[in-house]
XYZ file of C-alpha atoms in Angstrom:
528
model
C 107.371 55.997 78.479
C 103.892 57.639 78.626
C 101.148 55.740 80.450
C 97.665 56.757 81.594
C 97.440 58.359 85.008
C 95.564 56.683 87.811
C 92.670 59.177 87.728
C 92.417 59.021 83.924
C 93.226 62.694 83.472
C 95.767 62.062 80.732
C 99.089 60.414 79.934
C 101.894 60.506 82.468
C 105.549 60.399 81.511
C 107.150 57.597 83.548
C 110.927 57.491 83.963
C 112.410 54.254 85.315
C 115.935 54.382 86.746
C 118.237 52.354 88.958
C 121.177 53.336 91.139
C 124.579 51.706 90.636
C 125.293 48.702 92.792
C 129.014 49.108 93.473
C 129.063 52.813 94.373
C 129.271 53.428 98.146
C 126.689 55.744 99.683
C 127.069 57.766 102.907
C 125.049 56.748 105.927
C 122.232 59.192 106.703
C 123.036 58.894 110.418
C 126.819 59.145 110.723
C 127.942 59.841 107.157
C 130.204 56.767 106.874
C 130.311 55.431 103.268
C 128.999 51.915 102.830
C 128.570 49.552 99.868
C 127.149 46.605 101.829
C 123.729 46.105 100.216
C 120.846 44.826 102.281
C 118.059 44.968 99.652
C 116.445 47.162 97.026
C 113.078 48.886 96.733
C 111.386 51.264 94.285
C 110.683 54.892 95.175
C 108.041 56.724 93.164
C 108.771 60.447 92.916
C 106.719 63.182 91.309
C 108.675 65.623 89.174
C 107.972 68.869 87.322
C 105.818 68.415 84.224
C 107.449 67.792 80.856
C 105.770 69.085 77.706
C 102.575 69.728 79.640
C 102.483 66.153 81.011
C 103.069 65.114 84.628
C 106.248 63.152 85.273
C 106.641 60.138 87.556
C 110.093 58.787 88.382
C 110.300 55.133 89.436
C 113.719 54.916 91.030
C 115.189 51.669 92.317
C 117.425 52.435 95.306
C 119.405 50.286 97.727
C 119.040 49.772 101.421
C 122.544 49.445 102.852
C 124.071 48.273 106.108
C 125.952 50.877 108.118
C 129.477 49.566 108.706
C 130.066 51.918 111.649
C 129.384 49.931 114.786
C 129.012 53.106 116.851
C 126.193 54.421 114.636
C 122.654 54.015 115.893
C 121.384 53.007 112.452
C 121.634 49.386 111.299
C 120.427 50.014 107.747
C 119.727 53.140 105.745
C 118.310 54.040 102.347
C 120.670 55.679 99.904
C 119.817 59.175 98.641
C 120.455 60.496 95.143
C 121.527 64.164 95.251
C 119.167 66.402 93.293
C 116.551 63.670 92.923
C 115.590 62.296 96.330
C 115.100 63.767 99.798
C 114.417 61.722 102.919
C 110.693 61.085 103.528
C 109.798 63.090 100.397
C 107.717 61.827 97.454
C 108.602 64.808 95.276
C 111.867 65.791 93.652
C 113.554 68.975 94.957
C 112.534 70.777 91.740
C 108.846 69.943 92.173
C 109.032 70.692 95.891
C 110.447 74.129 95.038
C 107.497 74.760 92.683
C 104.980 73.679 95.359
C 106.579 75.897 98.000
C 106.731 78.900 95.650
C 103.053 78.471 94.771
C 102.162 78.321 98.463
C 104.208 81.401 99.291
C 102.877 83.489 96.419
C 99.240 82.354 96.269
C 98.524 80.622 99.617
C 96.397 77.488 99.813
C 93.466 77.612 97.418
C 95.157 79.858 94.861
C 98.352 77.806 95.009
C 96.439 74.554 94.469
C 94.741 76.033 91.405
C 98.019 77.206 89.936
C 99.615 73.811 90.569
C 96.676 72.179 88.815
C 97.516 74.250 85.740
C 101.047 72.822 86.009
C 99.605 69.254 86.206
C 100.420 68.932 89.900
C 97.352 67.811 91.823
C 97.504 68.811 95.478
C 94.822 69.973 97.872
C 94.888 73.411 99.428
C 95.568 71.863 102.832
C 98.643 70.089 101.467
C 99.920 73.319 99.928
C 99.459 75.142 103.246
C 101.181 72.361 105.181
C 104.162 72.496 102.811
C 104.234 76.270 103.228
C 104.267 76.111 107.034
C 107.053 73.494 106.928
C 109.350 75.970 105.186
C 111.885 77.426 107.637
C 112.021 81.197 107.974
C 115.275 82.935 106.990
C 117.704 83.446 109.886
C 116.916 86.663 111.719
C 119.593 89.346 111.402
C 119.426 92.013 114.093
C 118.823 95.296 112.255
C 120.661 98.493 113.056
C 117.598 100.568 112.060
C 114.250 99.062 113.014
C 110.840 100.162 111.757
C 107.763 99.608 113.947
C 104.166 100.202 112.902
C 100.698 98.797 113.484
C 98.110 97.501 111.039
C 94.492 96.356 111.220
C 94.106 92.582 111.422
C 90.324 92.360 111.571
C 87.643 94.465 113.190
C 89.073 96.317 116.161
C 92.069 93.962 116.447
C 95.444 95.340 115.404
C 98.845 93.807 114.827
C 102.456 94.977 114.982
C 104.911 94.693 112.098
C 108.703 94.962 112.462
C 110.777 95.863 109.394
C 114.509 96.137 108.819
C 114.711 99.713 107.545
C 118.120 99.082 105.946
C 117.293 96.002 103.865
C 113.564 96.906 103.686
C 112.647 93.318 104.575
C 109.992 92.351 107.155
C 111.263 90.617 110.268
C 108.139 89.409 112.057
C 104.625 90.369 113.018
C 102.268 89.500 115.842
C 98.760 90.191 117.036
C 98.351 93.173 119.342
C 100.125 96.486 119.716
C 100.992 96.638 123.413
C 104.264 97.850 124.832
C 105.129 94.598 126.621
C 105.394 92.493 123.454
C 107.607 95.061 121.743
C 109.893 95.486 124.757
C 110.224 91.701 125.115
C 111.265 91.343 121.455
C 113.831 94.128 121.812
C 115.305 92.544 124.938
C 115.554 89.170 123.188
C 117.247 90.770 120.166
C 119.713 93.371 121.458
C 121.682 95.555 119.078
C 119.024 97.859 117.626
C 120.400 101.405 117.487
C 117.608 103.414 115.820
C 113.852 102.797 115.888
C 111.462 104.546 113.482
C 107.871 104.738 114.689
C 104.757 106.892 114.648
C 103.625 109.057 117.546
C 102.097 106.130 119.448
C 102.595 106.330 123.206
C 102.442 102.526 123.417
C 105.378 101.963 121.093
C 107.311 104.772 122.738
C 106.994 103.061 126.116
C 107.848 99.638 124.665
C 111.012 100.913 122.984
C 112.094 102.793 126.106
C 111.669 99.648 128.233
C 113.225 97.182 125.754
C 116.001 99.256 124.194
C 116.599 102.347 126.341
C 119.793 103.279 124.476
C 118.162 103.200 121.032
C 117.430 106.530 119.327
C 113.718 106.929 118.646
C 112.652 108.716 115.467
C 109.091 109.985 115.064
C 108.039 109.665 111.434
C 107.489 113.048 109.772
C 104.640 111.684 107.633
C 102.583 110.889 110.726
C 103.447 114.280 112.235
C 102.345 116.015 109.048
C 99.200 113.902 108.874
C 98.289 114.768 112.467
C 98.874 118.462 111.833
C 96.707 118.313 108.686
C 93.853 116.781 110.653
C 94.073 119.561 113.243
C 93.912 122.144 110.453
C 90.822 120.392 109.137
C 89.282 120.608 112.613
C 89.985 124.353 112.657
C 88.380 124.739 109.235
C 85.345 122.783 110.464
C 85.065 125.039 113.514
C 85.133 128.092 111.206
C 82.874 126.585 108.573
C 80.867 129.791 108.511
C 83.858 131.656 107.097
C 84.029 129.464 104.018
C 80.785 130.541 102.281
C 81.326 134.132 103.411
C 84.782 134.274 101.856
C 83.501 132.679 98.635
C 80.171 134.353 97.785
C 78.263 132.885 94.839
C 78.555 134.673 91.525
C 74.918 135.802 91.721
C 75.102 137.328 95.224
C 74.323 140.808 93.849
C 71.112 139.555 92.234
C 67.716 140.272 93.814
C 66.588 138.204 96.759
C 63.841 136.304 94.863
C 66.526 134.393 92.968
C 67.962 132.957 96.199
C 64.511 132.045 97.410
C 63.813 130.352 94.094
C 67.032 128.364 94.444
C 66.172 127.272 97.982
C 62.638 126.308 96.930
C 64.045 124.258 94.067
C 66.426 122.486 96.460
C 63.597 121.812 98.916
C 61.604 120.091 96.176
C 64.329 117.548 95.523
C 64.458 114.178 97.233
C 67.695 115.054 99.046
C 66.202 118.368 100.193
C 63.073 116.761 101.598
C 65.148 114.107 103.384
C 67.515 116.677 104.924
C 64.664 118.936 106.009
C 62.743 116.074 107.621
C 65.773 114.847 109.579
C 66.736 118.394 110.574
C 63.301 119.070 112.038
C 63.132 115.691 113.808
C 66.588 116.010 115.369
C 66.027 119.585 116.559
C 62.616 118.681 117.989
C 64.024 115.810 120.051
C 67.241 117.517 121.136
C 65.282 120.641 122.038
C 63.364 118.611 124.612
C 66.615 117.844 126.439
C 67.299 114.352 125.128
C 70.848 113.149 124.530
C 72.355 112.484 121.097
C 72.544 108.743 121.801
C 68.854 108.583 122.727
C 67.866 110.491 119.588
C 70.095 108.271 117.463
C 68.423 105.118 118.808
C 64.930 106.468 118.192
C 65.616 107.699 114.649
C 67.867 104.811 113.672
C 70.814 107.094 112.912
C 74.436 107.181 113.878
C 75.294 109.419 116.818
C 77.678 111.445 114.646
C 74.872 112.103 112.163
C 72.604 113.322 114.972
C 75.340 115.616 116.238
C 75.901 117.039 112.752
C 72.203 117.864 112.324
C 71.976 119.266 115.855
C 74.883 121.648 115.270
C 73.499 122.885 111.942
C 71.562 126.164 111.954
C 69.561 125.403 108.790
C 68.757 122.229 106.914
C 70.600 123.568 103.856
C 73.918 123.215 105.710
C 73.565 119.440 105.966
C 72.013 118.825 102.563
C 74.245 116.877 100.242
C 74.941 118.930 97.148
C 76.899 117.194 94.422
C 79.557 119.515 93.012
C 78.712 121.039 89.669
C 80.664 119.315 86.930
C 82.323 121.506 84.291
C 80.392 121.679 81.043
C 81.817 122.075 77.527
C 79.315 124.936 77.150
C 80.891 127.054 79.912
C 83.307 128.975 77.640
C 80.405 130.007 75.402
C 77.900 131.257 77.996
C 78.937 134.906 77.591
C 78.389 134.615 73.843
C 74.954 133.071 74.428
C 73.996 135.981 76.686
C 75.243 138.466 74.079
C 73.274 136.867 71.229
C 70.159 136.634 73.402
C 70.380 140.320 74.197
C 70.713 140.999 70.449
C 67.394 139.245 69.861
C 68.405 135.757 68.733
C 66.178 133.373 70.749
C 66.247 130.297 68.501
C 68.213 127.489 70.191
C 68.845 125.754 66.846
C 70.442 128.862 65.359
C 72.477 129.444 68.517
C 73.688 125.848 68.421
C 74.841 126.214 64.803
C 76.677 129.434 65.634
C 78.451 127.764 68.550
C 79.459 124.844 66.335
C 81.138 127.347 64.056
C 83.129 128.594 67.080
C 84.323 125.102 67.992
C 81.561 123.848 70.313
C 81.208 120.056 69.985
C 78.337 119.519 72.421
C 74.757 118.489 71.747
C 71.915 120.805 70.787
C 69.963 119.759 73.888
C 72.589 121.296 76.170
C 72.216 124.663 74.399
C 68.445 124.433 74.637
C 68.597 123.776 78.390
C 71.114 126.603 78.879
C 68.810 129.260 77.344
C 65.692 127.922 79.106
C 66.109 130.280 82.132
C 66.329 133.245 79.748
C 62.892 132.417 78.349
C 61.424 132.653 81.885
C 63.083 136.007 82.513
C 65.778 134.497 84.738
C 69.524 135.095 84.340
C 71.723 132.636 82.525
C 72.929 129.848 84.805
C 76.615 130.676 85.076
C 79.011 128.318 86.895
C 79.083 129.155 90.570
C 82.151 129.154 92.744
C 81.354 126.724 95.521
C 82.941 127.237 98.924
C 85.567 124.617 99.790
C 84.965 121.880 102.319
C 87.062 121.747 105.523
C 89.075 118.862 104.082
C 89.738 120.796 100.874
C 90.732 123.861 102.889
C 93.200 121.789 104.929
C 94.654 120.390 101.714
C 95.171 123.901 100.338
C 96.929 125.035 103.511
C 99.222 121.994 103.738
C 100.142 122.013 100.031
C 103.429 123.717 99.148
C 102.791 127.140 97.586
C 104.758 126.199 94.464
C 102.451 123.243 93.867
C 99.189 125.147 94.167
C 97.365 126.161 91.018
C 96.760 129.841 90.355
C 93.030 129.401 90.960
C 93.594 127.709 94.331
C 96.109 130.394 95.341
C 93.586 133.169 94.720
C 90.840 131.354 96.618
C 93.142 130.605 99.544
C 94.274 134.234 99.795
C 90.659 135.401 99.876
C 89.875 132.896 102.595
C 92.884 133.768 104.749
C 92.176 137.500 104.427
C 88.680 136.901 105.782
C 89.494 134.403 108.591
C 92.427 135.362 110.887
C 92.294 131.994 112.684
C 92.902 130.067 109.478
C 95.617 132.534 108.502
C 97.387 131.946 111.827
C 97.100 128.182 111.333
C 98.446 128.564 107.782
C 101.507 130.470 109.008
C 102.261 127.842 111.656
C 101.910 125.011 109.133
C 104.251 126.701 106.677
C 106.848 127.178 109.431
C 106.725 123.476 110.252
C 106.985 122.641 106.549
C 110.106 124.817 106.353
C 111.649 122.870 109.238
C 110.975 119.581 107.450
C 112.300 120.888 104.144
C 115.520 122.253 105.656
C 115.952 119.356 108.119
C 116.494 121.919 110.851
C 114.848 121.323 114.230
C 116.505 124.243 116.024
C 113.322 126.323 115.935
C 111.117 123.451 117.134
C 110.845 124.651 120.803
C 109.761 128.156 119.804
C 107.331 126.738 117.254
C 105.780 124.505 119.928
C 105.416 127.547 122.200
C 103.571 129.430 119.464
C 101.422 126.374 118.889
C 100.506 126.221 122.581
C 99.622 129.939 122.726
C 97.836 130.062 119.367
C 94.403 130.099 120.990
C 93.266 127.307 118.640
C 92.246 124.208 120.666
C 93.196 121.624 117.993
C 96.716 123.043 117.692
C 97.055 123.389 121.451
C 96.264 119.689 121.841
C 98.805 118.518 119.286
C 101.425 120.839 120.805
C 101.223 118.939 124.089
C 101.608 115.584 122.346
C 104.608 116.772 120.328
C 106.239 118.319 123.384
C 106.071 115.007 125.272
C 107.861 113.334 122.356
C 110.061 116.300 121.463
C 113.351 114.401 121.167
C 111.903 111.858 118.708
C 110.159 114.666 116.809
C 113.453 116.530 116.462
C 115.123 113.353 115.175
C 112.325 112.891 112.645
C 112.809 116.449 111.372
C 116.593 116.519 111.225
C 117.437 112.961 110.057
C 116.650 110.974 106.932
C 115.134 108.049 108.839
C 111.402 107.564 108.387
C 108.663 104.934 108.399
C 108.098 104.900 104.652
C 109.316 101.324 104.347
C 106.890 100.320 107.128
C 103.931 101.764 105.239
C 104.962 99.927 102.099
C 105.220 96.618 103.933
C 101.856 97.161 105.612
C 100.327 97.612 102.175
C 101.818 94.247 101.250
C 100.420 92.676 104.443
C 96.944 93.875 103.512
C 97.374 92.425 100.024
C 98.329 89.012 101.403
C 95.349 89.130 103.777
C 92.970 89.774 100.894
C 94.512 86.956 98.854
C 93.543 84.629 101.695
C 90.057 86.202 101.962
C 90.978 87.719 105.347
C 90.803 84.308 107.052
C 94.511 83.671 107.591
C 95.749 83.160 111.112
C 98.640 85.223 112.403
C 101.268 82.410 112.082
C 100.334 81.769 108.436
C 100.221 85.498 107.668
C 103.630 86.033 109.273
C 105.092 83.097 107.367
C 103.855 84.345 104.014
C 104.779 88.001 104.558
C 108.370 87.155 105.510
C 108.899 84.440 102.881
C 107.335 86.318 99.983
C 109.561 89.341 100.620
C 112.703 87.183 100.525
C 111.412 85.306 97.472
C 110.907 88.557 95.577
C 114.338 89.791 96.609
C 115.979 86.514 95.555
C 114.540 86.515 92.044
C 114.831 90.275 91.605
C 118.588 90.066 92.214
C 119.079 87.428 89.508
C 120.330 88.822 86.191
C 118.013 88.242 83.263
C 119.436 87.193 79.893
C 117.685 88.190 76.700
C 116.717 85.306 74.396
C 118.839 84.910 71.309
């Protein structure tokens, strides 16, 4: 029967029921059946909503005497399977909904979702129910994944993942070797451990599971090599504009001066020039980068960048020129201008007949330099940045566009250092593609004697971890599942506004993975 709720929020469906008197019930202490009734009392249980209305079950249950004289209980309350649980004011169905909301949405979000379902609980209650949930029993994995993640600020955590089932096992604050070795000693049986190139994890695995095979993840190796290539490109930054001259390089010198004057008149140009002069004045007097950074209110890296620059144009931010729909028609504009047609309206109409869909104003601005006796502003080929150059070198040749291939060949023909780095990178890529680590020692020797400091440094690190590197090249084991789980950890952190403690975060990360797996494995039936 529907009655008004206590807080006046709407009608509540009340179900009144009573247990049978002559049916024996097992003792909650020893399990001995008993039908000797002591008394009755009414339990009020919340249940899942029905038709959008909250449900309250008023259940009359018995208190029975335990007939086992050896049992420590004198009386006990009978339990109705599927309806009551000891010390619980919610049915198992409603408790399952509350726990699922806490696992999926945490405290505040879970309380809001439960409010939509006509279940009024505070966020603290939802969190307490979540933390009361037991974690699944830990199964020792054969293949273990280890990786770190940022908790907050400069504090990092460690995440352990079963690489076979792809389920998280546990996480903790910190990334020191002692914690990892202790966990491995307490959980023996791990045969293979996938990790990055961290020395800390290498030492922890060696101390905790010395017989386990360590596998260095090839993604982290490739990422480290790409960063060293970017460092080489940064060191040879002067080769980039030389290998890619602007389209108007053969024009007279006044054009370049006009371009520089125009850049100096912009806000970004004035800012870059002012900082360049200030940094060089202070560093020229013998002051350190840190001292200059404090005086100018800049970051030390910014001061170093300006100090290493030879001209202020090198550090000026230039937004890349965006492609224009007028670009395919610039040669036609130049041809018609040379033929004597200087009316922008007529030129715009002619271009519309050729398929141009842009505005008249763009045509007018394009022919404006011609009226001042300047050449037409053709798209210029901008030199690549060090990061872009590293991306070209590390990209498989079959996946490069024809334009990028031509630019890369011109760059490598001009800069022998980048060409040497390109050849070494492609050799390492061939080892990864063929899963063949037999040429790894000779490749490391070439890396050490390359004469390129960034590659020499990474060669020493890879040589110290050569066995794990060889396993990462020649086997299929990797840390891809770790990276995916770390992405999920970051998502759960953001859902809790980054304020979750490590125990709560660990509880949610482990439970939500098992909850997804449980419902993903259930077959879905299409409605009739």
